XYZ file of C-alpha atoms in Angstrom:
104
model
C 1.926 23.712 -9.945
C 1.500 23.777 -6.140
C -2.213 24.649 -6.511
C -2.847 21.534 -8.609
C -1.380 18.953 -6.191
C -2.740 17.478 -2.970
C -0.011 15.771 -0.938
C -1.064 13.111 1.569
C 1.512 11.795 4.033
C 0.408 8.750 6.024
C 1.623 5.959 8.260
C -0.131 3.257 10.240
C -0.690 3.634 13.980
C -0.649 -0.121 14.707
C 2.203 -1.422 16.833
C 2.124 -4.887 15.315
C 1.320 -6.733 12.085
C 0.469 -10.290 11.052
C 2.925 -12.249 8.936
C 1.287 -13.198 5.609
C 3.109 -16.557 5.691
C 2.302 -17.980 9.119
C -0.319 -15.446 10.331
C 1.583 -14.905 13.606
C 1.682 -11.396 15.032
C 4.961 -9.525 15.338
C 5.954 -6.305 17.107
C 9.619 -6.440 16.113
C 10.319 -3.740 13.504
C 13.128 -4.343 11.021
C 12.918 -0.952 9.291
C 10.647 1.226 7.178
C 10.420 2.697 3.703
C 8.186 4.990 1.650
C 5.621 3.841 -0.897
C 4.003 6.164 -3.407
C 0.828 4.429 -4.655
C -1.014 6.238 -7.465
C -4.468 7.552 -6.582
C -7.456 9.169 -8.273
C -7.532 12.959 -8.584
C -9.540 14.775 -5.911
C -11.449 17.995 -6.633
C -9.596 18.212 -9.947
C -6.191 18.067 -8.271
C -3.445 15.469 -8.688
C -3.019 13.401 -5.493
C 0.439 12.339 -4.302
C 0.310 9.708 -1.538
C 3.448 9.255 0.557
C 2.890 6.158 2.714
C 5.411 5.151 5.409
C 5.407 1.325 5.570
C 7.261 -0.726 8.177
C 9.023 -4.035 7.696
C 8.576 -6.484 10.535
C 10.674 -9.478 11.552
C 8.617 -12.676 11.726
C 9.130 -14.055 15.218
C 7.928 -17.570 14.345
C 11.063 -19.697 13.898
C 9.334 -22.265 11.667
C 8.111 -19.583 9.211
C 9.937 -19.360 5.862
C 9.684 -15.554 5.865
C 12.352 -13.618 7.647
C 10.715 -10.201 7.226
C 7.484 -8.856 5.806
C 5.984 -5.456 5.012
C 2.771 -4.286 6.611
C -0.223 -3.641 4.341
C -2.928 -1.026 4.773
C -6.320 -2.723 4.192
C -8.485 -0.744 1.797
C -5.531 1.310 0.556
C -2.765 -0.989 -0.680
C -2.103 -4.540 -1.786
C 1.095 -6.503 -1.794
C 3.246 -5.346 -4.752
C 0.448 -2.913 -5.686
C 1.353 0.358 -7.347
C -2.145 1.830 -7.156
C -4.573 2.547 -4.342
C -7.600 0.281 -4.118
C -9.742 3.258 -5.110
C -7.863 3.751 -8.404
C -7.678 0.003 -9.053
C -11.433 -0.476 -8.696
C -12.118 2.511 -10.994
C -9.831 1.046 -13.671
C -11.596 -2.328 -13.348
C -14.972 -0.584 -13.800
C -13.764 1.210 -16.942
C -12.365 -2.042 -18.333
C -15.650 -3.861 -17.727
C -17.689 -1.007 -19.216
C -15.591 -1.102 -22.383
C -15.790 -4.919 -22.430
C -12.162 -5.093 -23.499
C -12.569 -2.720 -26.445
C -10.313 0.270 -26.914
C -11.840 3.650 -26.112
C -12.974 5.670 -29.148
C -10.149 7.909 -30.099
């Protein structure tokens, strides 16, 4: 099983992130957690992505958000369970099939 899996561990190098609510930048880290977005296979091997994501405290007092999670442009979306690469491939397959089920 080890030969069929590629494990990718990643985190962002940025020291700050923009709040999606008020767009103000914050450097104050509240904590972090792991995300495991699904990705396309690579070279015939299953890819497991382990992404360390930080939660930031919004420093703008008038903002309704207290905390927010950083996003990785081109890799993840808010509440996304798939990488952008896998999402766009699934969209392409759906458009190619024009909503019909695949022949089975």
